[in-house]
Structure formats: structure tokens, C-alpha cells
Amino acid sequence: TESSTVMTLLPISSNNTSDKDKSSDSSSTTIRFGLHPSCVLNVALRSNVARASEKQNKDDGRFAILNAKQIVSVAHVSVAANAALMRRDYYESEKRDDAKRGIAMDTVLCVAGSTHVGNVMTSFGFREKEETDNDGSQLHSVIVLGFDCTRNEMDDYLSVVGGKPVSLCYLERERTEEELKELLKTYKMTREEINMSSLEEAVITRVATKFIT
């Protein structure tokens, strides 16, 4: 049986160290949001997922998968999800079509460094990711998102995604030089930004502020 933990994203500070550290000990966690107390996000990490683009849920906006290779921590996902919830509130108040994307896919958009929807959905959401992988031999590590769903609903989607459970601490692994260069490019960061704080803090700062003009 997989273990899971609960992480609360507070309205003022999302950096709850003790909860974040506990959440990294298992392959899944549950995130609650201080500004949206009725919302719950289930997060799970899976490796060796084949045909990831086919596993993206296109029918239920509560579920999605995203490329774990580009994610640096559970807190990174939490901040993106909180931004997506705030954007949903705005879209619904303005009756804009953006809300129709679904909260899970909007989290995928918010987790990236870019605001270009097409680029983000390709690089983070596996859109057209496997056009050349017809035999399913290319395997991916993915983060599975499930908003406001029951345990059975989450388990059902996890069974569709497949793959193997992986500890969430994998997200905070030490990066190789090649991986670091890719992250710097993806999030439009400099090494100086990372040296002044940390990789996680630099990425979260970029994600939290990218829609602010």
C-alpha cells in the first residue's frame, strides 16, 4: 500500500518546510490551499510511463499529467496550482473561455516558465510528445494531478497512466550539469539567481511572478 501525506499551502507563505519534507518521503501527497480551503489536489509521481501523450485526460478537467523532468519540488507544483485556482476565479468572474481548459491543465500551464500555451503544453503536457514514438519504447517520469477527486477516482486515473510509483524526493535530486542548463533555459534563469538562493526558490519565484505585468 502506498503511503501519502498532506501538505497545506498557506495564503501567506507556501514554504512550509516540515510538511514539504514529509511529503517527499512517499510517492503521493495531498495538497490543501489556504486561499481555497474547499479545494484539494492529489499529486503522485510515476516513472516508466509509456505513450504519455495518450494518458493525458482530455475529458475531465480535474485530471492531468505533467513532465516530472522539469519540476523541482512538490512546492513548485503547489505554487502553480494555487496560481491556477486564482486564475480560475478571475476567468469565471469575467466569463472568459480560458476557464474551459480545466483546472488541472491550467496548473500545467502555470508550472512552466513560459506563458506561451503551445510551447508549455508540448514541453510540460506531452502534447505531440510521442509522434515519433509509435512503439511506446520511450518512457517518461510524470506527475499525476487530481483535483477534488475521491481516492477511487485518483486510483482509476493512476491505473490508466500506469508506470511505477517513485518517491517524491526524486524531484529534489541533485541535477547534472546538462539538466541544470536545460532548467536555466526552460525557466529563463541565470546561475546568479540560483547562487543567491537555490534552484527551487529561483524556479518558484519565476513561476509565481510570470503572469504579473
PDB file of N, CA, C and O in Angstrom, residues 8-72:
ATOM      1  N   THR A   8      -0.262  21.529   3.319  1.00  0.00           N
ATOM      2  CA  THR A   8      -1.154  22.676   3.255  1.00  0.00           C
ATOM      3  C   THR A   8      -0.412  23.871   2.681  1.00  0.00           C
ATOM      4  O   THR A   8       0.647  24.235   3.170  1.00  0.00           O
ATOM      5  N   LEU A   9      -0.967  24.467   1.628  1.00  0.00           N
ATOM      6  CA  LEU A   9      -0.385  25.679   1.058  1.00  0.00           C
ATOM      7  C   LEU A   9      -1.051  26.871   1.721  1.00  0.00           C
ATOM      8  O   LEU A   9      -2.229  27.139   1.508  1.00  0.00           O
ATOM      9  N   LEU A  10      -0.296  27.609   2.542  1.00  0.00           N
ATOM     10  CA  LEU A  10      -0.843  28.705   3.312  1.00  0.00           C
ATOM     11  C   LEU A  10      -1.002  29.942   2.438  1.00  0.00           C
ATOM     12  O   LEU A  10      -0.296  30.127   1.458  1.00  0.00           O
ATOM     13  N   PRO A  11      -1.934  30.834   2.805  1.00  0.00           N
ATOM     14  CA  PRO A  11      -2.183  32.015   1.980  1.00  0.00           C
ATOM     15  C   PRO A  11      -1.020  32.988   1.948  1.00  0.00           C
ATOM     16  O   PRO A  11      -0.848  33.723   1.000  1.00  0.00           O
ATOM     17  N   ILE A  12      -0.200  33.026   3.004  1.00  0.00           N
ATOM     18  CA  ILE A  12       0.890  33.989   3.064  1.00  0.00           C
ATOM     19  C   ILE A  12       2.210  33.356   2.645  1.00  0.00           C
ATOM     20  O   ILE A  12       2.948  33.891   1.835  1.00  0.00           O
ATOM     21  N   SER A  13       2.503  32.188   3.161  1.00  0.00           N
ATOM     22  CA  SER A  13       3.769  31.535   2.831  1.00  0.00           C
ATOM     23  C   SER A  13       3.520  30.116   2.385  1.00  0.00           C
ATOM     24  O   SER A  13       2.879  29.333   3.078  1.00  0.00           O
ATOM     25  N   SER A  14       4.051  29.750   1.223  1.00  0.00           N
ATOM     26  CA  SER A  14       3.883  28.397   0.711  1.00  0.00           C
ATOM     27  C   SER A  14       5.046  27.510   1.100  1.00  0.00           C
ATOM     28  O   SER A  14       5.097  26.346   0.738  1.00  0.00           O
ATOM     29  N   ASN A  15       6.021  28.052   1.832  1.00  0.00           N
ATOM     30  CA  ASN A  15       7.219  27.296   2.143  1.00  0.00           C
ATOM     31  C   ASN A  15       7.119  26.694   3.535  1.00  0.00           C
ATOM     32  O   ASN A  15       7.786  27.122   4.464  1.00  0.00           O
ATOM     33  N   ASN A  16       6.265  25.707   3.714  1.00  0.00           N
ATOM     34  CA  ASN A  16       6.093  25.008   4.980  1.00  0.00           C
ATOM     35  C   ASN A  16       7.071  23.838   4.994  1.00  0.00           C
ATOM     36  O   ASN A  16       6.804  22.786   4.456  1.00  0.00           O
ATOM     37  N   THR A  17       8.218  24.042   5.593  1.00  0.00           N
ATOM     38  CA  THR A  17       9.335  23.103   5.450  1.00  0.00           C
ATOM     39  C   THR A  17       9.013  21.723   5.981  1.00  0.00           C
ATOM     40  O   THR A  17       9.259  20.726   5.315  1.00  0.00           O
ATOM     41  N   SER A  18       8.439  21.624   7.175  1.00  0.00           N
ATOM     42  CA  SER A  18       8.206  20.307   7.763  1.00  0.00           C
ATOM     43  C   SER A  18       7.227  19.486   6.938  1.00  0.00           C
ATOM     44  O   SER A  18       7.448  18.311   6.676  1.00  0.00           O
ATOM     45  N   ASP A  19       6.132  20.113   6.473  1.00  0.00           N
ATOM     46  CA  ASP A  19       5.177  19.388   5.639  1.00  0.00           C
ATOM     47  C   ASP A  19       5.796  19.002   4.308  1.00  0.00           C
ATOM     48  O   ASP A  19       5.571  17.917   3.799  1.00  0.00           O
ATOM     49  N   LYS A  20       6.600  19.908   3.730  1.00  0.00           N
ATOM     50  CA  LYS A  20       7.202  19.618   2.443  1.00  0.00           C
ATOM     51  C   LYS A  20       8.165  18.439   2.573  1.00  0.00           C
ATOM     52  O   LYS A  20       8.207  17.558   1.727  1.00  0.00           O
ATOM     53  N   ASP A  21       8.938  18.417   3.671  1.00  0.00           N
ATOM     54  CA  ASP A  21       9.892  17.329   3.843  1.00  0.00           C
ATOM     55  C   ASP A  21       9.191  15.996   3.999  1.00  0.00           C
ATOM     56  O   ASP A  21       9.625  14.981   3.473  1.00  0.00           O
ATOM     57  N   LYS A  22       8.076  15.976   4.734  1.00  0.00           N
ATOM     58  CA  LYS A  22       7.336  14.723   4.908  1.00  0.00           C
ATOM     59  C   LYS A  22       6.734  14.257   3.589  1.00  0.00           C
ATOM     60  O   LYS A  22       6.711  13.068   3.296  1.00  0.00           O
ATOM     61  N   SER A  23       6.257  15.193   2.790  1.00  0.00           N
ATOM     62  CA  SER A  23       5.611  14.806   1.549  1.00  0.00           C
ATOM     63  C   SER A  23       6.593  14.152   0.592  1.00  0.00           C
ATOM     64  O   SER A  23       6.208  13.390  -0.278  1.00  0.00           O
ATOM     65  N   SER A  24       7.902  14.443   0.770  1.00  0.00           N
ATOM     66  CA  SER A  24       8.890  13.898  -0.132  1.00  0.00           C
ATOM     67  C   SER A  24       9.208  12.438   0.161  1.00  0.00           C
ATOM     68  O   SER A  24       9.918  11.793  -0.594  1.00  0.00           O
ATOM     69  N   ASP A  25       8.710  11.906   1.292  1.00  0.00           N
ATOM     70  CA  ASP A  25       9.038  10.538   1.677  1.00  0.00           C
ATOM     71  C   ASP A  25       8.170   9.504   0.986  1.00  0.00           C
ATOM     72  O   ASP A  25       8.394   8.314   1.136  1.00  0.00           O
ATOM     73  N   SER A  26       7.156   9.898   0.257  1.00  0.00           N
ATOM     74  CA  SER A  26       6.253   8.945  -0.372  1.00  0.00           C
ATOM     75  C   SER A  26       6.065   9.309  -1.834  1.00  0.00           C
ATOM     76  O   SER A  26       6.529  10.337  -2.304  1.00  0.00           O
ATOM     77  N   SER A  27       5.343   8.444  -2.542  1.00  0.00           N
ATOM     78  CA  SER A  27       5.135   8.681  -3.970  1.00  0.00           C
ATOM     79  C   SER A  27       3.897   9.525  -4.231  1.00  0.00           C
ATOM     80  O   SER A  27       3.625   9.867  -5.386  1.00  0.00           O
ATOM     81  N   SER A  28       3.138   9.858  -3.199  1.00  0.00           N
ATOM     82  CA  SER A  28       1.945  10.681  -3.397  1.00  0.00           C
ATOM     83  C   SER A  28       1.725  11.585  -2.201  1.00  0.00           C
ATOM     84  O   SER A  28       2.210  11.321  -1.099  1.00  0.00           O
ATOM     85  N   THR A  29       1.000  12.666  -2.433  1.00  0.00           N
ATOM     86  CA  THR A  29       0.689  13.606  -1.359  1.00  0.00           C
ATOM     87  C   THR A  29      -0.620  14.309  -1.674  1.00  0.00           C
ATOM     88  O   THR A  29      -1.085  14.297  -2.817  1.00  0.00           O
ATOM     89  N   THR A  30      -1.212  14.918  -0.666  1.00  0.00           N
ATOM     90  CA  THR A  30      -2.436  15.691  -0.831  1.00  0.00           C
ATOM     91  C   THR A  30      -2.154  17.127  -0.421  1.00  0.00           C
ATOM     92  O   THR A  30      -1.619  17.371   0.659  1.00  0.00           O
ATOM     93  N   ILE A  31      -2.487  18.066  -1.279  1.00  0.00           N
ATOM     94  CA  ILE A  31      -2.227  19.483  -1.035  1.00  0.00           C
ATOM     95  C   ILE A  31      -3.547  20.215  -0.808  1.00  0.00           C
ATOM     96  O   ILE A  31      -4.492  20.046  -1.574  1.00  0.00           O
ATOM     97  N   ARG A  32      -3.587  21.009   0.256  1.00  0.00           N
ATOM     98  CA  ARG A  32      -4.741  21.859   0.536  1.00  0.00           C
ATOM     99  C   ARG A  32      -4.289  23.311   0.473  1.00  0.00           C
ATOM    100  O   ARG A  32      -3.141  23.625   0.763  1.00  0.00           O
ATOM    101  N   PHE A  33      -5.209  24.205   0.107  1.00  0.00           N
ATOM    102  CA  PHE A  33      -4.853  25.588  -0.183  1.00  0.00           C
ATOM    103  C   PHE A  33      -5.508  26.542   0.797  1.00  0.00           C
ATOM    104  O   PHE A  33      -6.724  26.536   0.958  1.00  0.00           O
ATOM    105  N   GLY A  34      -4.678  27.400   1.431  1.00  0.00           N
ATOM    106  CA  GLY A  34      -5.192  28.337   2.410  1.00  0.00           C
ATOM    107  C   GLY A  34      -6.217  29.295   1.850  1.00  0.00           C
ATOM    108  O   GLY A  34      -7.193  29.645   2.517  1.00  0.00           O
ATOM    109  N   LEU A  35      -6.022  29.741   0.608  1.00  0.00           N
ATOM    110  CA  LEU A  35      -6.952  30.691  -0.006  1.00  0.00           C
ATOM    111  C   LEU A  35      -8.147  30.005  -0.639  1.00  0.00           C
ATOM    112  O   LEU A  35      -9.135  30.645  -0.979  1.00  0.00           O
ATOM    113  N   HIS A  36      -8.069  28.701  -0.819  1.00  0.00           N
ATOM    114  CA  HIS A  36      -9.167  27.915  -1.398  1.00  0.00           C
ATOM    115  C   HIS A  36      -9.337  26.651  -0.539  1.00  0.00           C
ATOM    116  O   HIS A  36      -9.011  25.545  -0.966  1.00  0.00           O
ATOM    117  N   PRO A  37      -9.832  26.812   0.675  1.00  0.00           N
ATOM    118  CA  PRO A  37      -9.882  25.695   1.624  1.00  0.00           C
ATOM    119  C   PRO A  37     -10.752  24.528   1.188  1.00  0.00           C
ATOM    120  O   PRO A  37     -10.577  23.415   1.687  1.00  0.00           O
ATOM    121  N   SER A  38     -11.656  24.753   0.249  1.00  0.00           N
ATOM    122  CA  SER A  38     -12.508  23.648  -0.196  1.00  0.00           C
ATOM    123  C   SER A  38     -11.838  22.812  -1.289  1.00  0.00           C
ATOM    124  O   SER A  38     -12.371  21.761  -1.676  1.00  0.00           O
ATOM    125  N   CYS A  39     -10.703  23.271  -1.804  1.00  0.00           N
ATOM    126  CA  CYS A  39     -10.019  22.572  -2.895  1.00  0.00           C
ATOM    127  C   CYS A  39      -8.931  21.644  -2.365  1.00  0.00           C
ATOM    128  O   CYS A  39      -8.211  21.982  -1.425  1.00  0.00           O
ATOM    129  N   VAL A  40      -8.824  20.492  -2.991  1.00  0.00           N
ATOM    130  CA  VAL A  40      -7.800  19.505  -2.631  1.00  0.00           C
ATOM    131  C   VAL A  40      -7.145  19.015  -3.913  1.00  0.00           C
ATOM    132  O   VAL A  40      -7.823  18.700  -4.895  1.00  0.00           O
ATOM    133  N   LEU A  41      -5.821  18.969  -3.908  1.00  0.00           N
ATOM    134  CA  LEU A  41      -5.074  18.454  -5.060  1.00  0.00           C
ATOM    135  C   LEU A  41      -4.304  17.209  -4.649  1.00  0.00           C
ATOM    136  O   LEU A  41      -3.486  17.240  -3.720  1.00  0.00           O
ATOM    137  N   ASN A  42      -4.572  16.109  -5.330  1.00  0.00           N
ATOM    138  CA  ASN A  42      -3.807  14.879  -5.134  1.00  0.00           C
ATOM    139  C   ASN A  42      -2.682  14.844  -6.155  1.00  0.00           C
ATOM    140  O   ASN A  42      -2.903  15.094  -7.347  1.00  0.00           O
ATOM    141  N   VAL A  43      -1.481  14.555  -5.685  1.00  0.00           N
ATOM    142  CA  VAL A  43      -0.290  14.533  -6.534  1.00  0.00           C
ATOM    143  C   VAL A  43       0.415  13.198  -6.377  1.00  0.00           C
ATOM    144  O   VAL A  43       0.601  12.715  -5.257  1.00  0.00           O
ATOM    145  N   ALA A  44       0.800  12.596  -7.483  1.00  0.00           N
ATOM    146  CA  ALA A  44       1.529  11.329  -7.441  1.00  0.00           C
ATOM    147  C   ALA A  44       2.617  11.348  -8.498  1.00  0.00           C
ATOM    148  O   ALA A  44       2.474  11.989  -9.539  1.00  0.00           O
ATOM    149  N   LEU A  45       3.707  10.639  -8.231  1.00  0.00           N
ATOM    150  CA  LEU A  45       4.830  10.585  -9.166  1.00  0.00           C
ATOM    151  C   LEU A  45       4.971   9.170  -9.702  1.00  0.00           C
ATOM    152  O   LEU A  45       4.970   8.204  -8.932  1.00  0.00           O
ATOM    153  N   ARG A  46       5.077   9.049 -11.015  1.00  0.00           N
ATOM    154  CA  ARG A  46       5.223   7.753 -11.676  1.00  0.00           C
ATOM    155  C   ARG A  46       6.383   7.797 -12.663  1.00  0.00           C
ATOM    156  O   ARG A  46       6.578   8.785 -13.373  1.00  0.00           O
ATOM    157  N   SER A  47       7.147   6.721 -12.734  1.00  0.00           N
ATOM    158  CA  SER A  47       8.213   6.583 -13.718  1.00  0.00           C
ATOM    159  C   SER A  47       7.839   5.493 -14.713  1.00  0.00           C
ATOM    160  O   SER A  47       6.863   4.756 -14.516  1.00  0.00           O
ATOM    161  N   ASN A  48       8.624   5.400 -15.784  1.00  0.00           N
ATOM    162  CA  ASN A  48       8.433   4.355 -16.802  1.00  0.00           C
ATOM    163  C   ASN A  48       7.027   4.382 -17.410  1.00  0.00           C
ATOM    164  O   ASN A  48       6.410   3.326 -17.612  1.00  0.00           O
ATOM    165  N   VAL A  49       6.540   5.572 -17.692  1.00  0.00           N
ATOM    166  CA  VAL A  49       5.224   5.719 -18.312  1.00  0.00           C
ATOM    167  C   VAL A  49       5.400   5.790 -19.829  1.00  0.00           C
ATOM    168  O   VAL A  49       6.100   6.670 -20.338  1.00  0.00           O
ATOM    169  N   ALA A  50       4.783   4.861 -20.526  1.00  0.00           N
ATOM    170  CA  ALA A  50       4.857   4.826 -21.991  1.00  0.00           C
ATOM    171  C   ALA A  50       3.676   5.571 -22.601  1.00  0.00           C
ATOM    172  O   ALA A  50       2.618   5.678 -21.994  1.00  0.00           O
ATOM    173  N   ARG A  51       3.873   6.096 -23.799  1.00  0.00           N
ATOM    174  CA  ARG A  51       2.816   6.795 -24.525  1.00  0.00           C
ATOM    175  C   ARG A  51       2.127   7.841 -23.653  1.00  0.00           C
ATOM    176  O   ARG A  51       0.899   7.865 -23.522  1.00  0.00           O
ATOM    177  N   ALA A  52       2.938   8.703 -23.057  1.00  0.00           N
ATOM    178  CA  ALA A  52       2.404   9.683 -22.105  1.00  0.00           C
ATOM    179  C   ALA A  52       1.348  10.576 -22.732  1.00  0.00           C
ATOM    180  O   ALA A  52       0.359  10.939 -22.070  1.00  0.00           O
ATOM    181  N   SER A  53       1.518  10.949 -23.991  1.00  0.00           N
ATOM    182  CA  SER A  53       0.556  11.847 -24.622  1.00  0.00           C
ATOM    183  C   SER A  53      -0.840  11.231 -24.680  1.00  0.00           C
ATOM    184  O   SER A  53      -1.849  11.935 -24.643  1.00  0.00           O
ATOM    185  N   GLU A  54      -0.906   9.910 -24.747  1.00  0.00           N
ATOM    186  CA  GLU A  54      -2.201   9.226 -24.788  1.00  0.00           C
ATOM    187  C   GLU A  54      -2.849   9.138 -23.412  1.00  0.00           C
ATOM    188  O   GLU A  54      -4.039   8.844 -23.300  1.00  0.00           O
ATOM    189  N   LYS A  55      -2.058   9.374 -22.360  1.00  0.00           N
ATOM    190  CA  LYS A  55      -2.571   9.262 -20.988  1.00  0.00           C
ATOM    191  C   LYS A  55      -3.130  10.584 -20.468  1.00  0.00           C
ATOM    192  O   LYS A  55      -3.703  10.626 -19.381  1.00  0.00           O
ATOM    193  N   GLN A  56      -2.919  11.659 -21.246  1.00  0.00           N
ATOM    194  CA  GLN A  56      -3.437  12.956 -20.820  1.00  0.00           C
ATOM    195  C   GLN A  56      -4.962  12.911 -20.846  1.00  0.00           C
ATOM    196  O   GLN A  56      -5.559  12.528 -21.845  1.00  0.00           O
ATOM    197  N   ASN A  57      -5.591  13.276 -19.719  1.00  0.00           N
ATOM    198  CA  ASN A  57      -7.049  13.202 -19.619  1.00  0.00           C
ATOM    199  C   ASN A  57      -7.676  14.388 -20.347  1.00  0.00           C
ATOM    200  O   ASN A  57      -7.521  15.536 -19.937  1.00  0.00           O
ATOM    201  N   LYS A  58      -8.368  14.114 -21.428  1.00  0.00           N
ATOM    202  CA  LYS A  58      -8.967  15.180 -22.232  1.00  0.00           C
ATOM    203  C   LYS A  58     -10.458  15.368 -21.946  1.00  0.00           C
ATOM    204  O   LYS A  58     -11.092  16.254 -22.505  1.00  0.00           O
ATOM    205  N   ASP A  59     -11.009  14.528 -21.078  1.00  0.00           N
ATOM    206  CA  ASP A  59     -12.452  14.563 -20.827  1.00  0.00           C
ATOM    207  C   ASP A  59     -12.824  15.144 -19.470  1.00  0.00           C
ATOM    208  O   ASP A  59     -13.928  15.648 -19.295  1.00  0.00           O
ATOM    209  N   ASP A  60     -11.924  15.077 -18.506  1.00  0.00           N
ATOM    210  CA  ASP A  60     -12.216  15.543 -17.151  1.00  0.00           C
ATOM    211  C   ASP A  60     -11.146  16.546 -16.756  1.00  0.00           C
ATOM    212  O   ASP A  60      -9.982  16.188 -16.569  1.00  0.00           O
ATOM    213  N   GLY A  61     -11.546  17.819 -16.634  1.00  0.00           N
ATOM    214  CA  GLY A  61     -10.598  18.893 -16.354  1.00  0.00           C
ATOM    215  C   GLY A  61      -9.925  18.820 -15.005  1.00  0.00           C
ATOM    216  O   GLY A  61      -9.008  19.600 -14.727  1.00  0.00           O
ATOM    217  N   ARG A  62     -10.350  17.880 -14.162  1.00  0.00           N
ATOM    218  CA  ARG A  62      -9.726  17.747 -12.843  1.00  0.00           C
ATOM    219  C   ARG A  62      -8.418  16.977 -12.886  1.00  0.00           C
ATOM    220  O   ARG A  62      -7.645  17.005 -11.915  1.00  0.00           O
ATOM    221  N   PHE A  63      -8.168  16.263 -13.979  1.00  0.00           N
ATOM    222  CA  PHE A  63      -7.003  15.374 -14.044  1.00  0.00           C
ATOM    223  C   PHE A  63      -6.057  15.785 -15.166  1.00  0.00           C
ATOM    224  O   PHE A  63      -6.481  16.235 -16.230  1.00  0.00           O
ATOM    225  N   ALA A  64      -4.758  15.575 -14.925  1.00  0.00           N
ATOM    226  CA  ALA A  64      -3.749  15.814 -15.954  1.00  0.00           C
ATOM    227  C   ALA A  64      -2.447  15.164 -15.513  1.00  0.00           C
ATOM    228  O   ALA A  64      -2.270  14.795 -14.350  1.00  0.00           O
ATOM    229  N   ILE A  65      -1.527  15.012 -16.475  1.00  0.00           N
ATOM    230  CA  ILE A  65      -0.165  14.615 -16.147  1.00  0.00           C
ATOM    231  C   ILE A  65       0.772  15.694 -16.665  1.00  0.00           C
ATOM    232  O   ILE A  65       0.464  16.403 -17.626  1.00  0.00           O
ATOM    233  N   LEU A  66       1.923  15.828 -16.000  1.00  0.00           N
ATOM    234  CA  LEU A  66       2.911  16.783 -16.469  1.00  0.00           C
ATOM    235  C   LEU A  66       4.299  16.169 -16.384  1.00  0.00           C
ATOM    236  O   LEU A  66       4.522  15.223 -15.625  1.00  0.00           O
ATOM    237  N   ASN A  67       5.211  16.713 -17.150  1.00  0.00           N
ATOM    238  CA  ASN A  67       6.558  16.189 -17.266  1.00  0.00           C
ATOM    239  C   ASN A  67       7.345  16.415 -15.971  1.00  0.00           C
ATOM    240  O   ASN A  67       7.690  17.544 -15.643  1.00  0.00           O
ATOM    241  N   ALA A  68       7.638  15.345 -15.250  1.00  0.00           N
ATOM    242  CA  ALA A  68       8.327  15.468 -13.969  1.00  0.00           C
ATOM    243  C   ALA A  68       9.774  15.920 -14.131  1.00  0.00           C
ATOM    244  O   ALA A  68      10.374  16.450 -13.187  1.00  0.00           O
ATOM    245  N   LYS A  69      10.333  15.734 -15.302  1.00  0.00           N
ATOM    246  CA  LYS A  69      11.733  16.089 -15.550  1.00  0.00           C
ATOM    247  C   LYS A  69      11.996  17.564 -15.292  1.00  0.00           C
ATOM    248  O   LYS A  69      13.106  17.948 -14.908  1.00  0.00           O
ATOM    249  N   GLN A  70      10.961  18.399 -15.475  1.00  0.00           N
ATOM    250  CA  GLN A  70      11.147  19.843 -15.382  1.00  0.00           C
ATOM    251  C   GLN A  70      10.635  20.425 -14.062  1.00  0.00           C
ATOM    252  O   GLN A  70      10.587  21.636 -13.899  1.00  0.00           O
ATOM    253  N   ILE A  71      10.259  19.565 -13.115  1.00  0.00           N
ATOM    254  CA  ILE A  71       9.702  20.014 -11.834  1.00  0.00           C
ATOM    255  C   ILE A  71      10.742  19.827 -10.730  1.00  0.00           C
ATOM    256  O   ILE A  71      11.393  18.789 -10.651  1.00  0.00           O
ATOM    257  N   VAL A  72      10.888  20.832  -9.860  1.00  0.00           N
ATOM    258  CA  VAL A  72      11.972  20.795  -8.879  1.00  0.00           C
ATOM    259  C   VAL A  72      11.523  20.442  -7.460  1.00  0.00           C
ATOM    260  O   VAL A  72      12.363  20.183  -6.597  1.00  0.00           O
TER     261      VAL A  72
END
